Every structure is written in structure tokens, then in C-alpha cells.
PDB file of C-alpha atoms in Angstrom:
ATOM      1  CA  UNK A  27      88.042 118.002 110.839  1.00  0.00           C
ATOM      2  CA  UNK A  28      91.269 115.645 111.155  1.00  0.00           C
ATOM      3  CA  UNK A  29      90.768 111.963 111.083  1.00  0.00           C
ATOM      4  CA  UNK A  30      92.355 108.425 109.929  1.00  0.00           C
ATOM      5  CA  UNK A  31      91.374 106.413 107.057  1.00  0.00           C
ATOM      6  CA  UNK A  32      92.653 103.243 105.844  1.00  0.00           C
ATOM      7  CA  UNK A  33      92.762 102.661 101.907  1.00  0.00           C
ATOM      8  CA  UNK A  34      94.657 101.272  98.864  1.00  0.00           C
ATOM      9  CA  UNK A  35      96.073 103.490  96.205  1.00  0.00           C
ATOM     10  CA  UNK A  36      94.075 102.230  93.101  1.00  0.00           C
ATOM     11  CA  UNK A  37      95.427 105.201  90.674  1.00  0.00           C
ATOM     12  CA  UNK A  38      98.409 106.729  90.441  1.00  0.00           C
ATOM     13  CA  UNK A  39      98.332 110.566  89.602  1.00  0.00           C
ATOM     14  CA  UNK A  40      99.686 112.152  86.544  1.00  0.00           C
ATOM     15  CA  UNK A  41     103.526 112.831  87.176  1.00  0.00           C
ATOM     16  CA  UNK A  42     103.768 115.830  89.107  1.00  0.00           C
ATOM     17  CA  UNK A  43     100.332 115.959  90.373  1.00  0.00           C
ATOM     18  CA  UNK A  44      99.613 115.505  94.287  1.00  0.00           C
ATOM     19  CA  UNK A  45      96.447 113.822  93.951  1.00  0.00           C
ATOM     20  CA  UNK A  46      96.116 110.303  94.585  1.00  0.00           C
ATOM     21  CA  UNK A  47      92.997 107.813  94.093  1.00  0.00           C
ATOM     22  CA  UNK A  48      92.292 105.682  97.474  1.00  0.00           C
ATOM     23  CA  UNK A  49      89.638 102.920  97.786  1.00  0.00           C
ATOM     24  CA  UNK A  50      89.037 103.464 101.372  1.00  0.00           C
ATOM     25  CA  UNK A  51      87.486 101.197 103.940  1.00  0.00           C
ATOM     26  CA  UNK A  52      85.588 104.487 105.453  1.00  0.00           C
ATOM     27  CA  UNK A  53      84.476 106.216 102.397  1.00  0.00           C
ATOM     28  CA  UNK A  54      84.864 104.027  99.339  1.00  0.00           C
ATOM     29  CA  UNK A  55      86.938 105.850  96.380  1.00  0.00           C
ATOM     30  CA  UNK A  56      88.060 109.150  97.327  1.00  0.00           C
ATOM     31  CA  UNK A  57      90.539 111.576  95.525  1.00  0.00           C
ATOM     32  CA  UNK A  58      93.353 112.456  98.217  1.00  0.00           C
ATOM     33  CA  UNK A  59      96.034 115.146  97.933  1.00  0.00           C
ATOM     34  CA  UNK A  60      99.489 114.613  99.407  1.00  0.00           C
ATOM     35  CA  UNK A  61     101.458 117.767  98.930  1.00  0.00           C
ATOM     36  CA  UNK A  62     104.785 116.379 100.788  1.00  0.00           C
ATOM     37  CA  UNK A  63     107.266 114.373  98.641  1.00  0.00           C
ATOM     38  CA  UNK A  64     107.795 111.918 101.699  1.00  0.00           C
ATOM     39  CA  UNK A  65     104.059 111.258 101.824  1.00  0.00           C
ATOM     40  CA  UNK A  66     103.810 110.807  98.035  1.00  0.00           C
ATOM     41  CA  UNK A  67     106.684 108.106  97.953  1.00  0.00           C
ATOM     42  CA  UNK A  68     104.645 105.973 100.420  1.00  0.00           C
ATOM     43  CA  UNK A  69     101.433 105.787  97.899  1.00  0.00           C
ATOM     44  CA  UNK A  70     102.579 103.677  95.102  1.00  0.00           C
ATOM     45  CA  UNK A  71     100.107 101.502  93.251  1.00  0.00           C
ATOM     46  CA  UNK A  72      98.888  98.945  95.458  1.00  0.00           C
ATOM     47  CA  UNK A  73     100.234 100.219  98.592  1.00  0.00           C
ATOM     48  CA  UNK A  74      97.826  99.807 101.797  1.00  0.00           C
ATOM     49  CA  UNK A  75      98.231 102.974 103.852  1.00  0.00           C
ATOM     50  CA  UNK A  76      96.764 104.665 106.971  1.00  0.00           C
ATOM     51  CA  UNK A  77      96.413 108.320 106.515  1.00  0.00           C
ATOM     52  CA  UNK A  78      95.756 111.294 108.980  1.00  0.00           C
ATOM     53  CA  UNK A  79      93.762 113.323 106.597  1.00  0.00           C
ATOM     54  CA  UNK A  80      92.030 116.796 106.742  1.00  0.00           C
ATOM     55  CA  UNK A  81      88.423 116.049 105.715  1.00  0.00           C
ATOM     56  CA  UNK A  82      86.752 119.346 104.847  1.00  0.00           C
ATOM     57  CA  UNK A  83      82.999 120.083 104.429  1.00  0.00           C
ATOM     58  CA  UNK A  84      83.455 119.947 100.511  1.00  0.00           C
ATOM     59  CA  UNK A  85      84.466 116.226 100.844  1.00  0.00           C
ATOM     60  CA  UNK A  86      88.145 116.862 100.016  1.00  0.00           C
ATOM     61  CA  UNK A  87      91.051 114.959 101.773  1.00  0.00           C
ATOM     62  CA  UNK A  88      94.276 116.498 102.601  1.00  0.00           C
ATOM     63  CA  UNK A  89      96.979 114.262 103.681  1.00  0.00           C
ATOM     64  CA  UNK A  90      98.936 115.265 106.953  1.00  0.00           C
ATOM     65  CA  UNK A  91     100.766 111.815 107.573  1.00  0.00           C
ATOM     66  CA  UNK A  92     101.011 108.391 105.762  1.00  0.00           C
ATOM     67  CA  UNK A  93     102.020 104.973 107.273  1.00  0.00           C
ATOM     68  CA  UNK A  94     102.748 102.097 104.775  1.00  0.00           C
ATOM     69  CA  UNK A  95     101.066  99.158 106.178  1.00  0.00           C
ATOM     70  CA  UNK A  96     101.582  96.665 103.125  1.00  0.00           C
ATOM     71  CA  UNK A  97     102.599  96.794  99.534  1.00  0.00           C
ATOM     72  CA  UNK A  98     103.219  94.697  96.422  1.00  0.00           C
ATOM     73  CA  UNK A  99     106.790  94.371  95.359  1.00  0.00           C
ATOM     74  CA  UNK A 100     108.512  93.102  92.422  1.00  0.00           C
ATOM     75  CA  UNK A 101     109.340  89.881  94.331  1.00  0.00           C
ATOM     76  CA  UNK A 102     105.619  88.957  94.440  1.00  0.00           C
ATOM     77  CA  UNK A 103     104.478  86.565  91.727  1.00  0.00           C
ATOM     78  CA  UNK A 104     101.519  87.508  89.461  1.00  0.00           C
ATOM     79  CA  UNK A 105     101.605  91.026  90.200  1.00  0.00           C
ATOM     80  CA  UNK A 106      99.761  91.822  86.907  1.00  0.00           C
ATOM     81  CA  UNK A 107      96.541  89.908  88.404  1.00  0.00           C
ATOM     82  CA  UNK A 108      96.557  92.213  91.508  1.00  0.00           C
ATOM     83  CA  UNK A 109      97.170  95.432  89.160  1.00  0.00           C
ATOM     84  CA  UNK A 110      94.226  94.215  87.520  1.00  0.00           C
ATOM     85  CA  UNK A 111      91.949  93.978  90.351  1.00  0.00           C
ATOM     86  CA  UNK A 112      92.960  97.482  91.372  1.00  0.00           C
ATOM     87  CA  UNK A 113      92.018  98.950  87.793  1.00  0.00           C
ATOM     88  CA  UNK A 114      88.431  97.083  88.141  1.00  0.00           C
ATOM     89  CA  UNK A 115      88.037  98.671  91.389  1.00  0.00           C
ATOM     90  CA  UNK A 116      89.095 102.084  90.190  1.00  0.00           C
ATOM     91  CA  UNK A 117      86.816 102.087  87.123  1.00  0.00           C
ATOM     92  CA  UNK A 118      83.777 100.386  88.452  1.00  0.00           C
ATOM     93  CA  UNK A 119      83.669 101.901  92.281  1.00  0.00           C
ATOM     94  CA  UNK A 120      81.715 105.294  92.333  1.00  0.00           C
ATOM     95  CA  UNK A 121      83.176 107.984  94.322  1.00  0.00           C
ATOM     96  CA  UNK A 122      82.451 108.534  97.911  1.00  0.00           C
ATOM     97  CA  UNK A 123      80.125 105.462  98.022  1.00  0.00           C
ATOM     98  CA  UNK A 124      80.680 102.900 100.833  1.00  0.00           C
ATOM     99  CA  UNK A 125      82.659  99.840  99.459  1.00  0.00           C
ATOM    100  CA  UNK A 126      84.116  98.020 102.427  1.00  0.00           C
ATOM    101  CA  UNK A 127      83.636  94.313 100.630  1.00  0.00           C
ATOM    102  CA  UNK A 128      85.628  95.683  97.854  1.00  0.00           C
ATOM    103  CA  UNK A 129      88.454  96.923 100.155  1.00  0.00           C
ATOM    104  CA  UNK A 130      88.354  93.678 101.911  1.00  0.00           C
ATOM    105  CA  UNK A 131      88.661  91.656  99.006  1.00  0.00           C
ATOM    106  CA  UNK A 132      91.818  93.775  97.711  1.00  0.00           C
ATOM    107  CA  UNK A 133      93.353  93.132 101.198  1.00  0.00           C
ATOM    108  CA  UNK A 134      92.667  89.255 100.816  1.00  0.00           C
ATOM    109  CA  UNK A 135      94.020  89.439  97.354  1.00  0.00           C
ATOM    110  CA  UNK A 136      97.558  90.900  98.439  1.00  0.00           C
ATOM    111  CA  UNK A 137      97.842  88.337 101.189  1.00  0.00           C
ATOM    112  CA  UNK A 138      97.393  85.420  98.616  1.00  0.00           C
ATOM    113  CA  UNK A 139     100.228  86.858  96.436  1.00  0.00           C
ATOM    114  CA  UNK A 140     102.569  85.856  99.345  1.00  0.00           C
ATOM    115  CA  UNK A 141     101.374  82.066  99.388  1.00  0.00           C
ATOM    116  CA  UNK A 142     102.518  79.348  96.892  1.00  0.00           C
ATOM    117  CA  UNK A 143      99.438  77.686  95.769  1.00  0.00           C
ATOM    118  CA  UNK A 144      98.899  75.057  93.419  1.00  0.00           C
ATOM    119  CA  UNK A 145      95.508  76.168  92.669  1.00  0.00           C
ATOM    120  CA  UNK A 146      96.670  79.826  92.073  1.00  0.00           C
ATOM    121  CA  UNK A 147      95.161  80.170  88.404  1.00  0.00           C
ATOM    122  CA  UNK A 148      91.746  79.080  89.182  1.00  0.00           C
ATOM    123  CA  UNK A 149      91.612  81.066  92.720  1.00  0.00           C
ATOM    124  CA  UNK A 150      92.835  84.144  90.701  1.00  0.00           C
ATOM    125  CA  UNK A 151      90.024  83.888  88.208  1.00  0.00           C
ATOM    126  CA  UNK A 152      87.554  83.155  91.174  1.00  0.00           C
ATOM    127  CA  UNK A 153      88.693  86.435  92.638  1.00  0.00           C
ATOM    128  CA  UNK A 154      88.172  88.425  89.627  1.00  0.00           C
ATOM    129  CA  UNK A 155      84.387  87.030  89.188  1.00  0.00           C
ATOM    130  CA  UNK A 156      83.568  87.502  92.800  1.00  0.00           C
ATOM    131  CA  UNK A 157      84.824  91.421  92.429  1.00  0.00           C
ATOM    132  CA  UNK A 158      82.662  91.692  89.646  1.00  0.00           C
ATOM    133  CA  UNK A 159      79.697  90.444  91.217  1.00  0.00           C
ATOM    134  CA  UNK A 160      80.346  93.124  94.018  1.00  0.00           C
ATOM    135  CA  UNK A 161      79.756  95.520  91.182  1.00  0.00           C
ATOM    136  CA  UNK A 162      76.393  94.175  90.255  1.00  0.00           C
ATOM    137  CA  UNK A 163      77.256  91.545  87.528  1.00  0.00           C
ATOM    138  CA  UNK A 164      75.551  88.214  87.519  1.00  0.00           C
ATOM    139  CA  UNK A 165      77.290  85.205  86.293  1.00  0.00           C
ATOM    140  CA  UNK A 166      76.092  82.546  84.347  1.00  0.00           C
ATOM    141  CA  UNK A 167      74.175  79.788  86.644  1.00  0.00           C
ATOM    142  CA  UNK A 168      76.977  77.320  86.186  1.00  0.00           C
ATOM    143  CA  UNK A 169      79.612  79.471  87.428  1.00  0.00           C
ATOM    144  CA  UNK A 170      77.474  81.173  90.362  1.00  0.00           C
ATOM    145  CA  UNK A 171      77.742  78.112  92.737  1.00  0.00           C
ATOM    146  CA  UNK A 172      81.553  78.475  92.607  1.00  0.00           C
ATOM    147  CA  UNK A 173      81.601  82.133  93.180  1.00  0.00           C
ATOM    148  CA  UNK A 174      78.937  82.319  95.756  1.00  0.00           C
ATOM    149  CA  UNK A 175      81.109  79.703  98.115  1.00  0.00           C
ATOM    150  CA  UNK A 176      83.917  82.029  98.245  1.00  0.00           C
ATOM    151  CA  UNK A 177      81.920  85.099  99.268  1.00  0.00           C
ATOM    152  CA  UNK A 178      81.680  84.180 103.234  1.00  0.00           C
ATOM    153  CA  UNK A 179      85.615  83.687 102.908  1.00  0.00           C
ATOM    154  CA  UNK A 180      86.482  87.143 101.186  1.00  0.00           C
ATOM    155  CA  UNK A 181      83.744  88.977 103.594  1.00  0.00           C
ATOM    156  CA  UNK A 182      86.232  89.285 106.141  1.00  0.00           C
ATOM    157  CA  UNK A 183      89.963  89.453 106.532  1.00  0.00           C
ATOM    158  CA  UNK A 184      91.303  86.091 107.080  1.00  0.00           C
ATOM    159  CA  UNK A 185      94.566  84.325 107.419  1.00  0.00           C
ATOM    160  CA  UNK A 186      95.326  82.469 104.630  1.00  0.00           C
ATOM    161  CA  UNK A 187      98.028  80.964 106.278  1.00  0.00           C
ATOM    162  CA  UNK A 188      95.904  79.025 108.361  1.00  0.00           C
ATOM    163  CA  UNK A 189      95.565  75.726 106.498  1.00  0.00           C
ATOM    164  CA  UNK A 190      91.717  75.166 106.843  1.00  0.00           C
ATOM    165  CA  UNK A 191      91.046  78.808 105.520  1.00  0.00           C
ATOM    166  CA  UNK A 192      93.018  77.959 102.364  1.00  0.00           C
ATOM    167  CA  UNK A 193      91.751  74.627 101.938  1.00  0.00           C
ATOM    168  CA  UNK A 194      87.958  76.244 101.744  1.00  0.00           C
ATOM    169  CA  UNK A 195      89.085  78.761  98.892  1.00  0.00           C
ATOM    170  CA  UNK A 196      90.798  75.733  97.084  1.00  0.00           C
ATOM    171  CA  UNK A 197      87.598  73.884  97.321  1.00  0.00           C
ATOM    172  CA  UNK A 198      85.677  76.623  95.590  1.00  0.00           C
ATOM    173  CA  UNK A 199      88.261  77.467  93.039  1.00  0.00           C
ATOM    174  CA  UNK A 200      88.283  73.482  92.138  1.00  0.00           C
ATOM    175  CA  UNK A 201      84.518  73.878  91.624  1.00  0.00           C
ATOM    176  CA  UNK A 202      85.434  76.786  89.071  1.00  0.00           C
ATOM    177  CA  UNK A 203      87.833  74.554  87.184  1.00  0.00           C
ATOM    178  CA  UNK A 204      85.258  71.733  86.640  1.00  0.00           C
ATOM    179  CA  UNK A 205      83.284  74.515  84.145  1.00  0.00           C
ATOM    180  CA  UNK A 206      84.215  75.761  80.887  1.00  0.00           C
ATOM    181  CA  UNK A 207      86.995  78.242  81.573  1.00  0.00           C
ATOM    182  CA  UNK A 208      86.587  79.852  78.303  1.00  0.00           C
ATOM    183  CA  UNK A 209      83.020  80.641  78.487  1.00  0.00           C
ATOM    184  CA  UNK A 210      84.159  82.149  82.246  1.00  0.00           C
ATOM    185  CA  UNK A 211      86.706  84.314  80.437  1.00  0.00           C
ATOM    186  CA  UNK A 212      83.975  85.508  77.752  1.00  0.00           C
ATOM    187  CA  UNK A 213      81.783  86.552  80.896  1.00  0.00           C
ATOM    188  CA  UNK A 214      84.550  87.952  82.590  1.00  0.00           C
ATOM    189  CA  UNK A 215      85.475  90.268  79.484  1.00  0.00           C
ATOM    190  CA  UNK A 216      81.699  91.006  78.628  1.00  0.00           C
ATOM    191  CA  UNK A 217      81.497  92.716  82.322  1.00  0.00           C
ATOM    192  CA  UNK A 218      84.454  94.634  81.970  1.00  0.00           C
ATOM    193  CA  UNK A 219      83.927  95.586  78.328  1.00  0.00           C
ATOM    194  CA  UNK A 220      80.748  96.973  79.373  1.00  0.00           C
ATOM    195  CA  UNK A 221      82.529 100.064  81.043  1.00  0.00           C
ATOM    196  CA  UNK A 222      82.176 102.910  79.095  1.00  0.00           C
ATOM    197  CA  UNK A 223      85.861 104.138  79.500  1.00  0.00           C
ATOM    198  CA  UNK A 224      87.043 100.510  78.404  1.00  0.00           C
ATOM    199  CA  UNK A 225      89.503 102.078  76.466  1.00  0.00           C
ATOM    200  CA  UNK A 226      91.290 103.476  79.728  1.00  0.00           C
ATOM    201  CA  UNK A 227      92.086  99.660  80.918  1.00  0.00           C
ATOM    202  CA  UNK A 228      95.818  98.538  80.617  1.00  0.00           C
ATOM    203  CA  UNK A 229      95.910  95.248  82.256  1.00  0.00           C
ATOM    204  CA  UNK A 230      93.473  93.268  80.197  1.00  0.00           C
ATOM    205  CA  UNK A 231      96.151  91.877  77.413  1.00  0.00           C
ATOM    206  CA  UNK A 232      98.476  90.873  80.225  1.00  0.00           C
ATOM    207  CA  UNK A 233      96.088  89.137  82.512  1.00  0.00           C
ATOM    208  CA  UNK A 234      93.823  87.172  79.971  1.00  0.00           C
ATOM    209  CA  UNK A 235      97.040  86.164  78.070  1.00  0.00           C
ATOM    210  CA  UNK A 236      98.475  84.710  81.144  1.00  0.00           C
ATOM    211  CA  UNK A 237      95.409  83.242  83.011  1.00  0.00           C
TER     212      UNK A 237
END
């Protein structure tokens, strides 16, 4: 069956392999196979794509065409933080399970890369925590209020160029900054370190050294 899916590339293949890993709006995390070179060139890490795929009875997805919708570039600031969110999503999302909130959070995060925000560090930390909550982790009570306050904002695709939307996100981030951020880092890293494939994470030294 041919159908259209929307996804973000959360894992690049081994060099020479045609298989990519997409976090999709429709099916959650899925492997997709792109045989043609021009298809693969549009599926860089962090790229949001719309693809026509052949979805068969064995739950295989073979790419027929790819349209690039958005992508992080080297001109975007804090690209390491965005790659960290992709990595968390790749490792913690189970295959073929709905993950629409995770997909929307990644969409929002890419938009925020484009905006100059004085509270960027706190917002980035908030988004990492929010993502981990979506995977079933519970923050200490003194961090929960700040993280829960951003959930309604991240549950939909929002235009953060609109001042009122961005202000709400800043207010939630400010609540987090009032807490002991060293304890917050400890909680984030404890959640991530609980993954049985923790050795596969590559972004930790870059993100937690700079944030």
C-alpha cells in the first residue's frame, strides 16, 4: 500500500546502507529503506521529510519519493543540543509505537533553534526534561511544576515567533532556573544512564559540558 508519512531522521545508516530510522507522526519510530541516491541525500540527520512509502504487510517501509520539509544546518546555533534530543528519541522510542508528542516536541525544538532567546539555556534544559517525561521518567517534585507548565505549549505545533507564545515558554524556563540546576543535571543524566545501551550515546559530553 502506498501512503504518505511525515518524519524526522533520528539515526543515519551505516555508510552504504539504504536503511534509515525515522521518528514519524503516524507510526512512531520506524526503519525506512531508500534505495535511490537522491532519496538518501534528502534524509540527513535531523531532517524533517514527507515521504511516499510502500508499506507492506510485514511492516516494511520502502521510500518511493522524499520531500524535504525542514532541516537543521550548520548555521543554526546549539546544534549539539538538537542532536541530543534526536539521540534520546532514537534510543528511548520503541519501534512501531505511536509517539506523536515526541514528534511535535522535536518539531518545536527545531523552530526554537532559529530564534535568538536570552533564556536559551533554561529552555533547552526544559525541553530535555520534557522529552524524558514523555518516556515515563518522573522529575523530582521541585522540578515538576516548571516542566509540567510547558507541556500544553509543546503538545501542539506553535509559532514561537508570536511574542505571547514565546513569553509563556520563557516563564516556564524561569521557574526551572530558580531551582538547583546541578541537581537537575543529575536527574537528567540518571534517566539517560538507565538505558541499557548507554554506551551508544554520543552527544552527552558535548551537551552537558556546554549547558
